[in-house]
Amino acid sequence: MRVVVFQGQYGIFKREGLDLSMPAVQSCLGLYALSDQHDYLLCAHFDTALALQQNLEDIQCALEQKGIAMKSLHGVVFGGDGKQSYLRCSSPSSDIGNAIVNFIKTRGGTAEYSAQYYSGVIPQTFNFYYKRRYGITEGRNARDFMGGHQQAENIARQRIKFRPSEYSPAQAKMTDISHLY
């Protein structure tokens, strides 16, 4: 099953047979988390601090609906804080990343903010992939954007019409795309 997680989206997916990418995490933050008790992967592509707590609680609720406790997760947050992040994300985005890590940790999971895949002063693009194994690649690859559900692509196109600083709380709400795949 091919899945693409775009900006402002999250999903929880069975790992068996999964071919997933979360492309173009540069100006925003990516989160991937594996459950040590289940065969699931959580991916989320954050682009604003607005409604962050509510978005994290929504993600936790979606996990619980699948019988997955936050305490079973091992998460990694990556990307953010490049010069372009100030155009797309709240500044500094490292604050958002640390809030995500703290949210997971206070609920018993483990999480870290990757120092290796962090844009810093010079913007870099990172792509998370999962296909039998997982990792993060640098740069842009057109394949990372291909094969996603048309509705997920449409949702992303609508979202990027606005800068996060222009979002209303309703626009800042992330979309769970799990049901599309």
PDB file of C-alpha atoms in Angstrom:
ATOM      1  CA  MET A   1       0.000   0.000   0.000  1.00  0.00           C
ATOM      2  CA  ARG A   2       1.455   3.378  -1.045  1.00  0.00           C
ATOM      3  CA  VAL A   3       0.911   6.254   1.410  1.00  0.00           C
ATOM      4  CA  VAL A   4       2.063   9.879   1.244  1.00  0.00           C
ATOM      5  CA  VAL A   5       1.742  12.077   4.351  1.00  0.00           C
ATOM      6  CA  PHE A   6       1.667  15.745   3.380  1.00  0.00           C
ATOM      7  CA  GLN A   7       1.991  18.904   5.473  1.00  0.00           C
ATOM      8  CA  GLY A   8      -0.745  19.259   8.083  1.00  0.00           C
ATOM      9  CA  GLN A   9      -1.600  15.553   8.003  1.00  0.00           C
ATOM     10  CA  TYR A  10      -1.066  12.519  10.204  1.00  0.00           C
ATOM     11  CA  GLY A  11      -1.860   8.862  10.001  1.00  0.00           C
ATOM     12  CA  ILE A  12      -1.491   5.528  11.747  1.00  0.00           C
ATOM     13  CA  PHE A  13      -0.691   2.672   9.402  1.00  0.00           C
ATOM     14  CA  LYS A  14      -0.081  -1.089   9.597  1.00  0.00           C
ATOM     15  CA  ARG A  15       3.561  -1.657   8.724  1.00  0.00           C
ATOM     16  CA  GLU A  16       3.061  -4.899   6.817  1.00  0.00           C
ATOM     17  CA  GLY A  17       3.212  -4.147   3.090  1.00  0.00           C
ATOM     18  CA  LEU A  18       3.501  -0.408   3.727  1.00  0.00           C
ATOM     19  CA  ASP A  19       5.274   1.875   1.239  1.00  0.00           C
ATOM     20  CA  LEU A  20       5.147   5.322   2.870  1.00  0.00           C
ATOM     21  CA  SER A  21       6.814   8.662   2.404  1.00  0.00           C
ATOM     22  CA  MET A  22       6.510  11.938   4.247  1.00  0.00           C
ATOM     23  CA  PRO A  23       8.213  14.324   1.835  1.00  0.00           C
ATOM     24  CA  ALA A  24       9.606  17.830   2.062  1.00  0.00           C
ATOM     25  CA  VAL A  25      10.021  18.194   5.793  1.00  0.00           C
ATOM     26  CA  GLN A  26      12.137  21.308   5.702  1.00  0.00           C
ATOM     27  CA  SER A  27      10.274  24.310   6.890  1.00  0.00           C
ATOM     28  CA  CYS A  28       8.095  22.177   9.173  1.00  0.00           C
ATOM     29  CA  LEU A  29       8.531  19.212  11.476  1.00  0.00           C
ATOM     30  CA  GLY A  30       8.085  15.522  10.917  1.00  0.00           C
ATOM     31  CA  LEU A  31       7.281  12.913  13.534  1.00  0.00           C
ATOM     32  CA  TYR A  32       7.502   9.195  13.066  1.00  0.00           C
ATOM     33  CA  ALA A  33       6.818   6.796  15.887  1.00  0.00           C
ATOM     34  CA  LEU A  34       6.869   3.024  16.023  1.00  0.00           C
ATOM     35  CA  SER A  35       4.854   1.078  18.538  1.00  0.00           C
ATOM     36  CA  ASP A  36       6.783  -1.625  20.362  1.00  0.00           C
ATOM     37  CA  GLN A  37       3.556  -3.520  21.114  1.00  0.00           C
ATOM     38  CA  HIS A  38       1.846  -3.275  17.734  1.00  0.00           C
ATOM     39  CA  ASP A  39       2.748  -3.423  14.068  1.00  0.00           C
ATOM     40  CA  TYR A  40       1.852   0.235  13.496  1.00  0.00           C
ATOM     41  CA  LEU A  41       3.644   3.372  12.388  1.00  0.00           C
ATOM     42  CA  LEU A  42       2.481   6.893  13.258  1.00  0.00           C
ATOM     43  CA  CYS A  43       3.553   9.718  10.940  1.00  0.00           C
ATOM     44  CA  ALA A  44       2.676  13.383  11.395  1.00  0.00           C
ATOM     45  CA  HIS A  45       3.772  16.476   9.442  1.00  0.00           C
ATOM     46  CA  PHE A  46       3.414  19.567  11.667  1.00  0.00           C
ATOM     47  CA  ASP A  47       3.452  23.109  10.277  1.00  0.00           C
ATOM     48  CA  THR A  48       2.225  25.346  13.104  1.00  0.00           C
ATOM     49  CA  ALA A  49       2.207  25.780  16.865  1.00  0.00           C
ATOM     50  CA  LEU A  50      -1.385  27.015  16.676  1.00  0.00           C
ATOM     51  CA  ALA A  51      -3.666  24.346  18.161  1.00  0.00           C
ATOM     52  CA  LEU A  52      -0.627  22.108  18.699  1.00  0.00           C
ATOM     53  CA  GLN A  53      -1.936  20.704  21.978  1.00  0.00           C
ATOM     54  CA  GLN A  54      -5.308  19.876  20.394  1.00  0.00           C
ATOM     55  CA  ASN A  55      -3.617  18.247  17.397  1.00  0.00           C
ATOM     56  CA  LEU A  56      -1.460  16.119  19.698  1.00  0.00           C
ATOM     57  CA  GLU A  57      -4.529  15.098  21.708  1.00  0.00           C
ATOM     58  CA  ASP A  58      -6.328  14.199  18.456  1.00  0.00           C
ATOM     59  CA  ILE A  59      -3.384  12.014  17.458  1.00  0.00           C
ATOM     60  CA  GLN A  60      -3.415  10.344  20.871  1.00  0.00           C
ATOM     61  CA  CYS A  61      -7.162   9.693  20.536  1.00  0.00           C
ATOM     62  CA  ALA A  62      -6.654   8.165  17.062  1.00  0.00           C
ATOM     63  CA  LEU A  63      -3.970   5.886  18.499  1.00  0.00           C
ATOM     64  CA  GLU A  64      -6.223   4.820  21.376  1.00  0.00           C
ATOM     65  CA  GLN A  65      -9.035   4.007  18.944  1.00  0.00           C
ATOM     66  CA  LYS A  66      -6.660   1.468  17.392  1.00  0.00           C
ATOM     67  CA  GLY A  67      -5.764   0.117  20.842  1.00  0.00           C
ATOM     68  CA  ILE A  68      -2.325   1.733  20.874  1.00  0.00           C
ATOM     69  CA  ALA A  69      -1.141   3.469  24.025  1.00  0.00           C
ATOM     70  CA  MET A  70       1.140   6.477  23.737  1.00  0.00           C
ATOM     71  CA  LYS A  71       3.473   4.762  26.204  1.00  0.00           C
ATOM     72  CA  SER A  72       4.249   2.073  23.611  1.00  0.00           C
ATOM     73  CA  LEU A  73       5.661   4.611  21.133  1.00  0.00           C
ATOM     74  CA  HIS A  74       9.257   5.346  20.220  1.00  0.00           C
ATOM     75  CA  GLY A  75       9.170   8.655  18.348  1.00  0.00           C
ATOM     76  CA  VAL A  76      11.598  10.849  16.455  1.00  0.00           C
ATOM     77  CA  VAL A  77      10.944  14.487  15.548  1.00  0.00           C
ATOM     78  CA  PHE A  78      13.037  15.924  12.721  1.00  0.00           C
ATOM     79  CA  GLY A  79      13.398  18.992  10.508  1.00  0.00           C
ATOM     80  CA  GLY A  80      12.631  22.596  11.296  1.00  0.00           C
ATOM     81  CA  ASP A  81      14.327  25.873  12.080  1.00  0.00           C
ATOM     82  CA  GLY A  82      15.756  26.576   8.651  1.00  0.00           C
ATOM     83  CA  LYS A  83      15.310  30.143   7.412  1.00  0.00           C
ATOM     84  CA  GLN A  84      12.268  29.017   5.445  1.00  0.00           C
ATOM     85  CA  SER A  85      10.672  27.649   8.600  1.00  0.00           C
ATOM     86  CA  TYR A  86      10.003  31.222   9.646  1.00  0.00           C
ATOM     87  CA  LEU A  87       7.867  31.604   6.540  1.00  0.00           C
ATOM     88  CA  ARG A  88       5.939  28.346   6.947  1.00  0.00           C
ATOM     89  CA  CYS A  89       6.074  27.494  10.656  1.00  0.00           C
ATOM     90  CA  SER A  90       5.948  29.350  13.907  1.00  0.00           C
ATOM     91  CA  SER A  91       9.342  30.534  14.978  1.00  0.00           C
ATOM     92  CA  PRO A  92      11.338  28.909  16.311  1.00  0.00           C
ATOM     93  CA  SER A  93      10.094  25.511  15.203  1.00  0.00           C
ATOM     94  CA  SER A  94      12.430  23.804  17.664  1.00  0.00           C
ATOM     95  CA  ASP A  95       9.923  24.892  20.329  1.00  0.00           C
ATOM     96  CA  ILE A  96       7.229  22.948  18.475  1.00  0.00           C
ATOM     97  CA  GLY A  97       9.519  19.910  18.217  1.00  0.00           C
ATOM     98  CA  ASN A  98      10.336  19.996  21.913  1.00  0.00           C
ATOM     99  CA  ALA A  99       6.627  20.301  22.761  1.00  0.00           C
ATOM    100  CA  ILE A 100       5.893  17.189  20.671  1.00  0.00           C
ATOM    101  CA  VAL A 101       8.704  15.257  22.370  1.00  0.00           C
ATOM    102  CA  ASN A 102       7.484  16.352  25.817  1.00  0.00           C
ATOM    103  CA  PHE A 103       3.887  15.380  24.992  1.00  0.00           C
ATOM    104  CA  ILE A 104       4.944  11.823  24.121  1.00  0.00           C
ATOM    105  CA  LYS A 105       7.270  11.535  27.118  1.00  0.00           C
ATOM    106  CA  THR A 106       4.712  12.780  29.655  1.00  0.00           C
ATOM    107  CA  ARG A 107       2.400  10.003  28.446  1.00  0.00           C
ATOM    108  CA  GLY A 108       5.035   7.325  28.997  1.00  0.00           C
ATOM    109  CA  GLY A 109       6.467   7.000  25.480  1.00  0.00           C
ATOM    110  CA  THR A 110      10.003   7.722  24.376  1.00  0.00           C
ATOM    111  CA  ALA A 111      10.858  10.463  21.918  1.00  0.00           C
ATOM    112  CA  GLU A 112      13.772  12.555  20.756  1.00  0.00           C
ATOM    113  CA  TYR A 113      14.360  15.577  18.596  1.00  0.00           C
ATOM    114  CA  SER A 114      16.896  14.439  16.013  1.00  0.00           C
ATOM    115  CA  ALA A 115      20.071  16.502  15.985  1.00  0.00           C
ATOM    116  CA  GLN A 116      21.135  14.730  12.782  1.00  0.00           C
ATOM    117  CA  TYR A 117      18.070  15.695  10.746  1.00  0.00           C
ATOM    118  CA  TYR A 118      17.631  19.283  11.813  1.00  0.00           C
ATOM    119  CA  SER A 119      17.708  22.111   9.289  1.00  0.00           C
ATOM    120  CA  GLY A 120      19.345  24.633  11.574  1.00  0.00           C
ATOM    121  CA  VAL A 121      20.543  27.866   9.974  1.00  0.00           C
ATOM    122  CA  ILE A 122      20.887  26.392   6.466  1.00  0.00           C
ATOM    123  CA  PRO A 123      17.596  24.956   5.181  1.00  0.00           C
ATOM    124  CA  GLN A 124      17.671  21.288   4.231  1.00  0.00           C
ATOM    125  CA  THR A 125      14.867  19.083   3.005  1.00  0.00           C
ATOM    126  CA  PHE A 126      14.277  15.738   4.681  1.00  0.00           C
ATOM    127  CA  ASN A 127      12.015  12.905   3.605  1.00  0.00           C
ATOM    128  CA  PHE A 128      10.913  10.076   5.847  1.00  0.00           C
ATOM    129  CA  TYR A 129      10.363   6.738   4.127  1.00  0.00           C
ATOM    130  CA  TYR A 130       9.127   3.336   5.214  1.00  0.00           C
ATOM    131  CA  LYS A 131       9.233   0.224   3.054  1.00  0.00           C
ATOM    132  CA  ARG A 132      10.257  -2.865   5.053  1.00  0.00           C
ATOM    133  CA  ARG A 133      12.842  -0.589   6.654  1.00  0.00           C
ATOM    134  CA  TYR A 134      12.759   3.099   7.402  1.00  0.00           C
ATOM    135  CA  GLY A 135      14.918   6.144   7.442  1.00  0.00           C
ATOM    136  CA  ILE A 136      15.328   9.758   6.491  1.00  0.00           C
ATOM    137  CA  THR A 137      16.871  10.969   3.265  1.00  0.00           C
ATOM    138  CA  GLU A 138      18.033  14.463   2.384  1.00  0.00           C
ATOM    139  CA  GLY A 139      17.100  16.399  -0.728  1.00  0.00           C
ATOM    140  CA  ARG A 140      14.129  16.227  -3.047  1.00  0.00           C
ATOM    141  CA  ASN A 141      12.944  13.160  -4.880  1.00  0.00           C
ATOM    142  CA  ALA A 142       9.827  13.349  -7.065  1.00  0.00           C
ATOM    143  CA  ARG A 143       8.945   9.739  -6.181  1.00  0.00           C
ATOM    144  CA  ASP A 144       8.376  10.780  -2.555  1.00  0.00           C
ATOM    145  CA  PHE A 145       5.362  12.828  -3.667  1.00  0.00           C
ATOM    146  CA  MET A 146       3.894  10.198  -5.989  1.00  0.00           C
ATOM    147  CA  GLY A 147       1.209   7.617  -5.340  1.00  0.00           C
ATOM    148  CA  GLY A 148      -0.617   9.323  -2.506  1.00  0.00           C
ATOM    149  CA  HIS A 149      -4.381   9.352  -2.246  1.00  0.00           C
ATOM    150  CA  GLN A 150      -5.924  12.089  -4.393  1.00  0.00           C
ATOM    151  CA  GLN A 151      -7.980  13.383  -1.463  1.00  0.00           C
ATOM    152  CA  ALA A 152      -4.840  13.707   0.700  1.00  0.00           C
ATOM    153  CA  GLU A 153      -3.168  15.668  -2.094  1.00  0.00           C
ATOM    154  CA  ASN A 154      -6.205  17.946  -2.417  1.00  0.00           C
ATOM    155  CA  ILE A 155      -6.262  18.583   1.334  1.00  0.00           C
ATOM    156  CA  ALA A 156      -2.566  19.529   1.190  1.00  0.00           C
ATOM    157  CA  ARG A 157      -3.110  21.885  -1.756  1.00  0.00           C
ATOM    158  CA  GLN A 158      -5.861  23.689   0.145  1.00  0.00           C
ATOM    159  CA  ARG A 159      -3.727  23.948   3.276  1.00  0.00           C
ATOM    160  CA  ILE A 160      -0.684  25.473   1.598  1.00  0.00           C
ATOM    161  CA  LYS A 161      -2.739  28.307   0.124  1.00  0.00           C
ATOM    162  CA  PHE A 162      -2.199  30.021   3.490  1.00  0.00           C
ATOM    163  CA  ARG A 163       0.887  30.601   5.585  1.00  0.00           C
ATOM    164  CA  PRO A 164       0.573  29.099   9.074  1.00  0.00           C
ATOM    165  CA  SER A 165       0.691  32.604  10.535  1.00  0.00           C
ATOM    166  CA  GLU A 166      -2.594  33.209   8.664  1.00  0.00           C
ATOM    167  CA  TYR A 167      -4.325  30.056   9.934  1.00  0.00           C
ATOM    168  CA  SER A 168      -7.447  30.259  12.015  1.00  0.00           C
ATOM    169  CA  PRO A 169      -7.666  27.603  14.760  1.00  0.00           C
ATOM    170  CA  ALA A 170      -9.914  25.570  12.435  1.00  0.00           C
ATOM    171  CA  GLN A 171      -7.335  25.776   9.616  1.00  0.00           C
ATOM    172  CA  ALA A 172      -4.563  24.719  12.002  1.00  0.00           C
ATOM    173  CA  LYS A 173      -6.340  21.428  12.747  1.00  0.00           C
ATOM    174  CA  MET A 174      -4.388  18.551  11.280  1.00  0.00           C
ATOM    175  CA  THR A 175      -6.153  15.960   9.140  1.00  0.00           C
ATOM    176  CA  ASP A 176      -6.101  12.248   9.974  1.00  0.00           C
ATOM    177  CA  ILE A 177      -5.630  10.522   6.620  1.00  0.00           C
ATOM    178  CA  SER A 178      -5.493   6.973   8.012  1.00  0.00           C
ATOM    179  CA  HIS A 179      -8.940   6.138   6.635  1.00  0.00           C
ATOM    180  CA  LEU A 180      -7.889   7.049   3.080  1.00  0.00           C
ATOM    181  CA  TYR A 181      -5.489   4.112   2.898  1.00  0.00           C
TER     182      TYR A 181
END
